[in-house]
């Protein structure tokens, strides 16, 4: 597979990470450089790890991923998005405290949910007997960069539009989950 194709795949895979980091940027009022780095490391890391797992599993796990991965991503994004919407309606002081709360648990769930597609890409690389080192490196770097851009762009936009972006952010995560589910079920092709 040529470098341009690999780059396009990396960009396509990074779009979910970008959407989620944009949403988190809306809500994190005081995101630190360390927190942004953690987001980028987790999203880039999981985007690199999942193709390796898919490549190692090869075609043996293809049926499992195509059957359950869209449901797993949908459920994780639905739960996280619903929680964000619920928190937006809670007490204003409590909501302000929680909106800047950094959680490795939530970060891990988001990184898994946004990188399940990368697992399927790894299976494709195995079927095509493609070396995985360059693709996983590019996929990880692109996801890392898109995550940083998404966080800071979201923060900038969120500063202009105020505190109720938690509702929009939660809705975006739920819609992303629905999109992933519909694509996985073959109902929606984008």
mmCIF file with all atom_site columns, C-alpha atoms in Angstrom:
data_model
loop_
_atom_site.group_PDB
_atom_site.id
_atom_site.type_symbol
_atom_site.label_atom_id
_atom_site.label_alt_id
_atom_site.label_comp_id
_atom_site.label_asym_id
_atom_site.label_entity_id
_atom_site.label_seq_id
_atom_site.pdbx_PDB_ins_code
_atom_site.Cartn_x
_atom_site.Cartn_y
_atom_site.Cartn_z
_atom_site.occupancy
_atom_site.B_iso_or_equiv
_atom_site.pdbx_formal_charge
_atom_site.auth_seq_id
_atom_site.auth_comp_id
_atom_site.auth_asym_id
_atom_site.auth_atom_id
_atom_site.pdbx_PDB_model_num
ATOM 1   C CA . UNK A 1 1   ? 0.000   0.000   0.000  1.00 0.00 ? 1   UNK A CA 1
ATOM 2   C CA . UNK A 1 2   ? 1.435   3.386   -0.968 1.00 0.00 ? 2   UNK A CA 1
ATOM 3   C CA . UNK A 1 3   ? 2.107   6.296   1.403  1.00 0.00 ? 3   UNK A CA 1
ATOM 4   C CA . UNK A 1 4   ? -0.757  8.450   0.082  1.00 0.00 ? 4   UNK A CA 1
ATOM 5   C CA . UNK A 1 5   ? -3.310  5.670   0.655  1.00 0.00 ? 5   UNK A CA 1
ATOM 6   C CA . UNK A 1 6   ? -1.918  5.105   4.140  1.00 0.00 ? 6   UNK A CA 1
ATOM 7   C CA . UNK A 1 7   ? -2.117  8.829   4.911  1.00 0.00 ? 7   UNK A CA 1
ATOM 8   C CA . UNK A 1 8   ? -5.729  8.991   3.710  1.00 0.00 ? 8   UNK A CA 1
ATOM 9   C CA . UNK A 1 9   ? -6.610  6.003   5.893  1.00 0.00 ? 9   UNK A CA 1
ATOM 10  C CA . UNK A 1 10  ? -4.888  7.681   8.855  1.00 0.00 ? 10  UNK A CA 1
ATOM 11  C CA . UNK A 1 11  ? -6.859  10.890  8.286  1.00 0.00 ? 11  UNK A CA 1
ATOM 12  C CA . UNK A 1 12  ? -10.142 8.992   7.964  1.00 0.00 ? 12  UNK A CA 1
ATOM 13  C CA . UNK A 1 13  ? -9.449  7.090   11.200 1.00 0.00 ? 13  UNK A CA 1
ATOM 14  C CA . UNK A 1 14  ? -8.476  10.308  13.003 1.00 0.00 ? 14  UNK A CA 1
ATOM 15  C CA . UNK A 1 15  ? -11.828 11.969  12.245 1.00 0.00 ? 15  UNK A CA 1
ATOM 16  C CA . UNK A 1 16  ? -13.586 10.253  15.176 1.00 0.00 ? 16  UNK A CA 1
ATOM 17  C CA . UNK A 1 17  ? -10.760 11.261  17.522 1.00 0.00 ? 17  UNK A CA 1
ATOM 18  C CA . UNK A 1 18  ? -10.949 14.811  16.151 1.00 0.00 ? 18  UNK A CA 1
ATOM 19  C CA . UNK A 1 19  ? -14.730 14.975  16.704 1.00 0.00 ? 19  UNK A CA 1
ATOM 20  C CA . UNK A 1 20  ? -14.460 13.728  20.272 1.00 0.00 ? 20  UNK A CA 1
ATOM 21  C CA . UNK A 1 21  ? -11.522 16.000  21.121 1.00 0.00 ? 21  UNK A CA 1
ATOM 22  C CA . UNK A 1 22  ? -13.380 18.964  19.614 1.00 0.00 ? 22  UNK A CA 1
ATOM 23  C CA . UNK A 1 23  ? -16.298 18.114  21.890 1.00 0.00 ? 23  UNK A CA 1
ATOM 24  C CA . UNK A 1 24  ? -14.063 17.799  24.936 1.00 0.00 ? 24  UNK A CA 1
ATOM 25  C CA . UNK A 1 25  ? -12.454 21.115  24.010 1.00 0.00 ? 25  UNK A CA 1
ATOM 26  C CA . UNK A 1 26  ? -15.925 22.725  24.151 1.00 0.00 ? 26  UNK A CA 1
ATOM 27  C CA . UNK A 1 27  ? -16.291 21.638  27.753 1.00 0.00 ? 27  UNK A CA 1
ATOM 28  C CA . UNK A 1 28  ? -12.827 21.759  29.298 1.00 0.00 ? 28  UNK A CA 1
ATOM 29  C CA . UNK A 1 29  ? -12.515 25.401  30.296 1.00 0.00 ? 29  UNK A CA 1
ATOM 30  C CA . UNK A 1 30  ? -9.041  25.117  31.797 1.00 0.00 ? 30  UNK A CA 1
ATOM 31  C CA . UNK A 1 31  ? -7.390  22.357  29.830 1.00 0.00 ? 31  UNK A CA 1
ATOM 32  C CA . UNK A 1 32  ? -3.722  22.149  30.668 1.00 0.00 ? 32  UNK A CA 1
ATOM 33  C CA . UNK A 1 33  ? -0.969  21.249  28.233 1.00 0.00 ? 33  UNK A CA 1
ATOM 34  C CA . UNK A 1 34  ? -0.440  18.004  30.144 1.00 0.00 ? 34  UNK A CA 1
ATOM 35  C CA . UNK A 1 35  ? -4.127  17.076  29.823 1.00 0.00 ? 35  UNK A CA 1
ATOM 36  C CA . UNK A 1 36  ? -4.082  17.862  26.101 1.00 0.00 ? 36  UNK A CA 1
ATOM 37  C CA . UNK A 1 37  ? -0.964  15.714  25.789 1.00 0.00 ? 37  UNK A CA 1
ATOM 38  C CA . UNK A 1 38  ? -2.710  12.825  27.603 1.00 0.00 ? 38  UNK A CA 1
ATOM 39  C CA . UNK A 1 39  ? -5.660  13.049  25.210 1.00 0.00 ? 39  UNK A CA 1
ATOM 40  C CA . UNK A 1 40  ? -3.333  13.045  22.216 1.00 0.00 ? 40  UNK A CA 1
ATOM 41  C CA . UNK A 1 41  ? -1.264  10.144  23.599 1.00 0.00 ? 41  UNK A CA 1
ATOM 42  C CA . UNK A 1 42  ? -4.347  8.030   24.366 1.00 0.00 ? 42  UNK A CA 1
ATOM 43  C CA . UNK A 1 43  ? -6.115  8.744   21.068 1.00 0.00 ? 43  UNK A CA 1
ATOM 44  C CA . UNK A 1 44  ? -2.942  8.378   18.987 1.00 0.00 ? 44  UNK A CA 1
ATOM 45  C CA . UNK A 1 45  ? -1.835  5.355   21.014 1.00 0.00 ? 45  UNK A CA 1
ATOM 46  C CA . UNK A 1 46  ? -5.133  3.494   20.701 1.00 0.00 ? 46  UNK A CA 1
ATOM 47  C CA . UNK A 1 47  ? -5.332  4.380   16.996 1.00 0.00 ? 47  UNK A CA 1
ATOM 48  C CA . UNK A 1 48  ? -1.900  2.726   16.616 1.00 0.00 ? 48  UNK A CA 1
ATOM 49  C CA . UNK A 1 49  ? -2.566  -0.216  18.938 1.00 0.00 ? 49  UNK A CA 1
ATOM 50  C CA . UNK A 1 50  ? -5.863  -1.330  17.429 1.00 0.00 ? 50  UNK A CA 1
ATOM 51  C CA . UNK A 1 51  ? -4.509  -1.992  13.894 1.00 0.00 ? 51  UNK A CA 1
ATOM 52  C CA . UNK A 1 52  ? -1.739  -4.077  15.464 1.00 0.00 ? 52  UNK A CA 1
ATOM 53  C CA . UNK A 1 53  ? -4.326  -6.176  17.302 1.00 0.00 ? 53  UNK A CA 1
ATOM 54  C CA . UNK A 1 54  ? -6.395  -6.494  14.122 1.00 0.00 ? 54  UNK A CA 1
ATOM 55  C CA . UNK A 1 55  ? -3.326  -7.422  12.105 1.00 0.00 ? 55  UNK A CA 1
ATOM 56  C CA . UNK A 1 56  ? -2.309  -10.043 14.668 1.00 0.00 ? 56  UNK A CA 1
ATOM 57  C CA . UNK A 1 57  ? -5.831  -11.453 14.833 1.00 0.00 ? 57  UNK A CA 1
ATOM 58  C CA . UNK A 1 58  ? -6.104  -11.469 11.062 1.00 0.00 ? 58  UNK A CA 1
ATOM 59  C CA . UNK A 1 59  ? -9.129  -12.945 9.420  1.00 0.00 ? 59  UNK A CA 1
ATOM 60  C CA . UNK A 1 60  ? -9.929  -15.214 12.382 1.00 0.00 ? 60  UNK A CA 1
ATOM 61  C CA . UNK A 1 61  ? -11.447 -12.290 14.318 1.00 0.00 ? 61  UNK A CA 1
ATOM 62  C CA . UNK A 1 62  ? -13.049 -10.470 11.389 1.00 0.00 ? 62  UNK A CA 1
ATOM 63  C CA . UNK A 1 63  ? -16.541 -11.846 12.075 1.00 0.00 ? 63  UNK A CA 1
ATOM 64  C CA . UNK A 1 64  ? -16.287 -10.880 15.745 1.00 0.00 ? 64  UNK A CA 1
ATOM 65  C CA . UNK A 1 65  ? -15.286 -7.295  15.028 1.00 0.00 ? 65  UNK A CA 1
ATOM 66  C CA . UNK A 1 66  ? -17.778 -6.727  12.236 1.00 0.00 ? 66  UNK A CA 1
ATOM 67  C CA . UNK A 1 67  ? -20.539 -8.086  14.478 1.00 0.00 ? 67  UNK A CA 1
ATOM 68  C CA . UNK A 1 68  ? -19.828 -6.464  17.844 1.00 0.00 ? 68  UNK A CA 1
ATOM 69  C CA . UNK A 1 69  ? -17.506 -3.464  17.348 1.00 0.00 ? 69  UNK A CA 1
ATOM 70  C CA . UNK A 1 70  ? -20.200 -1.054  16.109 1.00 0.00 ? 70  UNK A CA 1
ATOM 71  C CA . UNK A 1 71  ? -22.378 -1.960  19.097 1.00 0.00 ? 71  UNK A CA 1
ATOM 72  C CA . UNK A 1 72  ? -19.529 -1.491  21.561 1.00 0.00 ? 72  UNK A CA 1
ATOM 73  C CA . UNK A 1 73  ? -18.612 1.919   20.123 1.00 0.00 ? 73  UNK A CA 1
ATOM 74  C CA . UNK A 1 74  ? -22.287 2.956   20.072 1.00 0.00 ? 74  UNK A CA 1
ATOM 75  C CA . UNK A 1 75  ? -22.882 1.937   23.695 1.00 0.00 ? 75  UNK A CA 1
ATOM 76  C CA . UNK A 1 76  ? -19.718 3.641   24.971 1.00 0.00 ? 76  UNK A CA 1
ATOM 77  C CA . UNK A 1 77  ? -20.435 6.897   23.120 1.00 0.00 ? 77  UNK A CA 1
ATOM 78  C CA . UNK A 1 78  ? -24.126 6.800   24.113 1.00 0.00 ? 78  UNK A CA 1
ATOM 79  C CA . UNK A 1 79  ? -23.231 6.401   27.794 1.00 0.00 ? 79  UNK A CA 1
ATOM 80  C CA . UNK A 1 80  ? -20.589 9.131   27.766 1.00 0.00 ? 80  UNK A CA 1
ATOM 81  C CA . UNK A 1 81  ? -22.742 11.521  25.705 1.00 0.00 ? 81  UNK A CA 1
ATOM 82  C CA . UNK A 1 82  ? -25.820 10.932  27.872 1.00 0.00 ? 82  UNK A CA 1
ATOM 83  C CA . UNK A 1 83  ? -23.777 11.553  31.001 1.00 0.00 ? 83  UNK A CA 1
ATOM 84  C CA . UNK A 1 84  ? -22.496 14.842  29.557 1.00 0.00 ? 84  UNK A CA 1
ATOM 85  C CA . UNK A 1 85  ? -26.047 15.982  28.753 1.00 0.00 ? 85  UNK A CA 1
ATOM 86  C CA . UNK A 1 86  ? -27.275 14.935  32.208 1.00 0.00 ? 86  UNK A CA 1
ATOM 87  C CA . UNK A 1 87  ? -24.440 16.856  33.891 1.00 0.00 ? 87  UNK A CA 1
ATOM 88  C CA . UNK A 1 88  ? -25.302 19.986  31.877 1.00 0.00 ? 88  UNK A CA 1
ATOM 89  C CA . UNK A 1 89  ? -28.688 20.098  33.617 1.00 0.00 ? 89  UNK A CA 1
ATOM 90  C CA . UNK A 1 90  ? -27.273 19.589  37.112 1.00 0.00 ? 90  UNK A CA 1
ATOM 91  C CA . UNK A 1 91  ? -26.504 22.352  39.593 1.00 0.00 ? 91  UNK A CA 1
ATOM 92  C CA . UNK A 1 92  ? -24.518 25.167  37.868 1.00 0.00 ? 92  UNK A CA 1
ATOM 93  C CA . UNK A 1 93  ? -21.679 25.148  40.474 1.00 0.00 ? 93  UNK A CA 1
ATOM 94  C CA . UNK A 1 94  ? -21.448 21.373  40.380 1.00 0.00 ? 94  UNK A CA 1
ATOM 95  C CA . UNK A 1 95  ? -21.546 21.475  36.576 1.00 0.00 ? 95  UNK A CA 1
ATOM 96  C CA . UNK A 1 96  ? -18.656 23.950  36.455 1.00 0.00 ? 96  UNK A CA 1
ATOM 97  C CA . UNK A 1 97  ? -16.576 21.706  38.718 1.00 0.00 ? 97  UNK A CA 1
ATOM 98  C CA . UNK A 1 98  ? -17.317 18.604  36.628 1.00 0.00 ? 98  UNK A CA 1
ATOM 99  C CA . UNK A 1 99  ? -16.802 20.287  33.265 1.00 0.00 ? 99  UNK A CA 1
ATOM 100 C CA . UNK A 1 100 ? -13.093 20.728  33.974 1.00 0.00 ? 100 UNK A CA 1
ATOM 101 C CA . UNK A 1 101 ? -12.702 17.331  35.599 1.00 0.00 ? 101 UNK A CA 1
ATOM 102 C CA . UNK A 1 102 ? -10.079 15.193  33.869 1.00 0.00 ? 102 UNK A CA 1
ATOM 103 C CA . UNK A 1 103 ? -10.700 11.453  34.035 1.00 0.00 ? 103 UNK A CA 1
ATOM 104 C CA . UNK A 1 104 ? -8.432  8.692   32.762 1.00 0.00 ? 104 UNK A CA 1
ATOM 105 C CA . UNK A 1 105 ? -11.399 6.297   32.892 1.00 0.00 ? 105 UNK A CA 1
ATOM 106 C CA . UNK A 1 106 ? -13.441 8.497   30.536 1.00 0.00 ? 106 UNK A CA 1
ATOM 107 C CA . UNK A 1 107 ? -10.378 9.129   28.361 1.00 0.00 ? 107 UNK A CA 1
ATOM 108 C CA . UNK A 1 108 ? -9.746  5.396   28.002 1.00 0.00 ? 108 UNK A CA 1
ATOM 109 C CA . UNK A 1 109 ? -13.377 4.688   27.071 1.00 0.00 ? 109 UNK A CA 1
ATOM 110 C CA . UNK A 1 110 ? -13.343 7.486   24.502 1.00 0.00 ? 110 UNK A CA 1
ATOM 111 C CA . UNK A 1 111 ? -10.036 6.268   23.035 1.00 0.00 ? 111 UNK A CA 1
ATOM 112 C CA . UNK A 1 112 ? -11.393 2.719   22.707 1.00 0.00 ? 112 UNK A CA 1
ATOM 113 C CA . UNK A 1 113 ? -14.694 3.873   21.202 1.00 0.00 ? 113 UNK A CA 1
ATOM 114 C CA . UNK A 1 114 ? -12.983 6.032   18.587 1.00 0.00 ? 114 UNK A CA 1
ATOM 115 C CA . UNK A 1 115 ? -10.370 3.445   17.597 1.00 0.00 ? 115 UNK A CA 1
ATOM 116 C CA . UNK A 1 116 ? -12.462 0.345   16.955 1.00 0.00 ? 116 UNK A CA 1
ATOM 117 C CA . UNK A 1 117 ? -12.475 1.123   13.217 1.00 0.00 ? 117 UNK A CA 1
ATOM 118 C CA . UNK A 1 118 ? -8.681  0.992   13.342 1.00 0.00 ? 118 UNK A CA 1
ATOM 119 C CA . UNK A 1 119 ? -8.928  -2.660  14.441 1.00 0.00 ? 119 UNK A CA 1
ATOM 120 C CA . UNK A 1 120 ? -10.791 -3.481  11.219 1.00 0.00 ? 120 UNK A CA 1
ATOM 121 C CA . UNK A 1 121 ? -8.104  -1.630  9.237  1.00 0.00 ? 121 UNK A CA 1
ATOM 122 C CA . UNK A 1 122 ? -5.517  -3.875  10.890 1.00 0.00 ? 122 UNK A CA 1
ATOM 123 C CA . UNK A 1 123 ? -7.446  -6.936  9.710  1.00 0.00 ? 123 UNK A CA 1
ATOM 124 C CA . UNK A 1 124 ? -7.411  -5.489  6.182  1.00 0.00 ? 124 UNK A CA 1
ATOM 125 C CA . UNK A 1 125 ? -3.634  -5.059  6.386  1.00 0.00 ? 125 UNK A CA 1
ATOM 126 C CA . UNK A 1 126 ? -3.319  -8.709  7.469  1.00 0.00 ? 126 UNK A CA 1
ATOM 127 C CA . UNK A 1 127 ? -5.495  -9.924  4.605  1.00 0.00 ? 127 UNK A CA 1
ATOM 128 C CA . UNK A 1 128 ? -3.463  -7.840  2.129  1.00 0.00 ? 128 UNK A CA 1
ATOM 129 C CA . UNK A 1 129 ? -0.230  -9.109  3.753  1.00 0.00 ? 129 UNK A CA 1
ATOM 130 C CA . UNK A 1 130 ? 0.897   -5.495  4.237  1.00 0.00 ? 130 UNK A CA 1
ATOM 131 C CA . UNK A 1 131 ? 3.699   -4.536  6.600  1.00 0.00 ? 131 UNK A CA 1
ATOM 132 C CA . UNK A 1 132 ? 2.147   -2.743  9.569  1.00 0.00 ? 132 UNK A CA 1
ATOM 133 C CA . UNK A 1 133 ? 4.989   -0.567  10.921 1.00 0.00 ? 133 UNK A CA 1
ATOM 134 C CA . UNK A 1 134 ? 4.631   2.477   8.650  1.00 0.00 ? 134 UNK A CA 1
ATOM 135 C CA . UNK A 1 135 ? 0.805   2.498   8.702  1.00 0.00 ? 135 UNK A CA 1
ATOM 136 C CA . UNK A 1 136 ? 0.532   2.324   12.511 1.00 0.00 ? 136 UNK A CA 1
ATOM 137 C CA . UNK A 1 137 ? 3.131   5.052   12.879 1.00 0.00 ? 137 UNK A CA 1
ATOM 138 C CA . UNK A 1 138 ? 1.279   7.341   10.477 1.00 0.00 ? 138 UNK A CA 1
ATOM 139 C CA . UNK A 1 139 ? -2.112  6.502   12.005 1.00 0.00 ? 139 UNK A CA 1
ATOM 140 C CA . UNK A 1 140 ? -0.847  7.296   15.514 1.00 0.00 ? 140 UNK A CA 1
ATOM 141 C CA . UNK A 1 141 ? 0.848   10.551  14.519 1.00 0.00 ? 141 UNK A CA 1
ATOM 142 C CA . UNK A 1 142 ? -2.155  11.824  12.550 1.00 0.00 ? 142 UNK A CA 1
ATOM 143 C CA . UNK A 1 143 ? -4.566  10.971  15.408 1.00 0.00 ? 143 UNK A CA 1
ATOM 144 C CA . UNK A 1 144 ? -2.196  12.666  17.880 1.00 0.00 ? 144 UNK A CA 1
ATOM 145 C CA . UNK A 1 145 ? -2.096  15.876  15.798 1.00 0.00 ? 145 UNK A CA 1
ATOM 146 C CA . UNK A 1 146 ? -5.847  15.890  15.064 1.00 0.00 ? 146 UNK A CA 1
ATOM 147 C CA . UNK A 1 147 ? -6.584  15.427  18.776 1.00 0.00 ? 147 UNK A CA 1
ATOM 148 C CA . UNK A 1 148 ? -4.481  18.446  19.769 1.00 0.00 ? 148 UNK A CA 1
ATOM 149 C CA . UNK A 1 149 ? -6.078  20.557  17.036 1.00 0.00 ? 149 UNK A CA 1
ATOM 150 C CA . UNK A 1 150 ? -9.567  19.394  18.032 1.00 0.00 ? 150 UNK A CA 1
ATOM 151 C CA . UNK A 1 151 ? -9.056  20.175  21.725 1.00 0.00 ? 151 UNK A CA 1
ATOM 152 C CA . UNK A 1 152 ? -7.776  23.690  21.163 1.00 0.00 ? 152 UNK A CA 1
ATOM 153 C CA . UNK A 1 153 ? -10.240 24.496  18.388 1.00 0.00 ? 153 UNK A CA 1
ATOM 154 C CA . UNK A 1 154 ? -13.094 23.238  20.570 1.00 0.00 ? 154 UNK A CA 1
ATOM 155 C CA . UNK A 1 155 ? -11.872 25.304  23.501 1.00 0.00 ? 155 UNK A CA 1
ATOM 156 C CA . UNK A 1 156 ? -11.715 28.426  21.341 1.00 0.00 ? 156 UNK A CA 1
ATOM 157 C CA . UNK A 1 157 ? -15.210 27.857  19.938 1.00 0.00 ? 157 UNK A CA 1
ATOM 158 C CA . UNK A 1 158 ? -16.539 26.941  23.402 1.00 0.00 ? 158 UNK A CA 1
ATOM 159 C CA . UNK A 1 159 ? -15.203 30.202  24.854 1.00 0.00 ? 159 UNK A CA 1
ATOM 160 C CA . UNK A 1 160 ? -17.225 32.165  22.284 1.00 0.00 ? 160 UNK A CA 1
ATOM 161 C CA . UNK A 1 161 ? -20.501 30.317  22.788 1.00 0.00 ? 161 UNK A CA 1
ATOM 162 C CA . UNK A 1 162 ? -20.638 29.799  26.542 1.00 0.00 ? 162 UNK A CA 1
ATOM 163 C CA . UNK A 1 163 ? -21.260 27.010  28.989 1.00 0.00 ? 163 UNK A CA 1
ATOM 164 C CA . UNK A 1 164 ? -24.110 25.048  27.400 1.00 0.00 ? 164 UNK A CA 1
ATOM 165 C CA . UNK A 1 165 ? -21.807 23.318  24.937 1.00 0.00 ? 165 UNK A CA 1
ATOM 166 C CA . UNK A 1 166 ? -21.996 20.253  27.161 1.00 0.00 ? 166 UNK A CA 1
ATOM 167 C CA . UNK A 1 167 ? -25.424 19.524  25.655 1.00 0.00 ? 167 UNK A CA 1
ATOM 168 C CA . UNK A 1 168 ? -24.065 19.950  22.132 1.00 0.00 ? 168 UNK A CA 1
ATOM 169 C CA . UNK A 1 169 ? -20.966 17.907  22.990 1.00 0.00 ? 169 UNK A CA 1
ATOM 170 C CA . UNK A 1 170 ? -23.013 15.054  24.442 1.00 0.00 ? 170 UNK A CA 1
ATOM 171 C CA . UNK A 1 171 ? -25.311 15.128  21.428 1.00 0.00 ? 171 UNK A CA 1
ATOM 172 C CA . UNK A 1 172 ? -22.327 14.986  19.050 1.00 0.00 ? 172 UNK A CA 1
ATOM 173 C CA . UNK A 1 173 ? -20.950 11.920  20.858 1.00 0.00 ? 173 UNK A CA 1
ATOM 174 C CA . UNK A 1 174 ? -24.338 10.174  20.706 1.00 0.00 ? 174 UNK A CA 1
ATOM 175 C CA . UNK A 1 175 ? -24.733 10.991  16.998 1.00 0.00 ? 175 UNK A CA 1
ATOM 176 C CA . UNK A 1 176 ? -21.180 9.750   16.335 1.00 0.00 ? 176 UNK A CA 1
ATOM 177 C CA . UNK A 1 177 ? -22.110 6.499   18.097 1.00 0.00 ? 177 UNK A CA 1
ATOM 178 C CA . UNK A 1 178 ? -25.275 6.172   15.989 1.00 0.00 ? 178 UNK A CA 1
ATOM 179 C CA . UNK A 1 179 ? -23.237 6.842   12.813 1.00 0.00 ? 179 UNK A CA 1
ATOM 180 C CA . UNK A 1 180 ? -20.701 4.155   13.737 1.00 0.00 ? 180 UNK A CA 1
ATOM 181 C CA . UNK A 1 181 ? -23.503 1.686   14.508 1.00 0.00 ? 181 UNK A CA 1
ATOM 182 C CA . UNK A 1 182 ? -25.381 2.379   11.249 1.00 0.00 ? 182 UNK A CA 1
ATOM 183 C CA . UNK A 1 183 ? -22.168 2.064   9.227  1.00 0.00 ? 183 UNK A CA 1
ATOM 184 C CA . UNK A 1 184 ? -21.335 -1.196  11.009 1.00 0.00 ? 184 UNK A CA 1
ATOM 185 C CA . UNK A 1 185 ? -24.795 -2.573  10.248 1.00 0.00 ? 185 UNK A CA 1
ATOM 186 C CA . UNK A 1 186 ? -24.426 -1.564  6.594  1.00 0.00 ? 186 UNK A CA 1
ATOM 187 C CA . UNK A 1 187 ? -27.354 0.860   6.772  1.00 0.00 ? 187 UNK A CA 1
ATOM 188 C CA . UNK A 1 188 ? -25.278 3.998   6.284  1.00 0.00 ? 188 UNK A CA 1
ATOM 189 C CA . UNK A 1 189 ? -22.358 4.224   3.889  1.00 0.00 ? 189 UNK A CA 1
ATOM 190 C CA . UNK A 1 190 ? -20.228 7.384   3.970  1.00 0.00 ? 190 UNK A CA 1
#
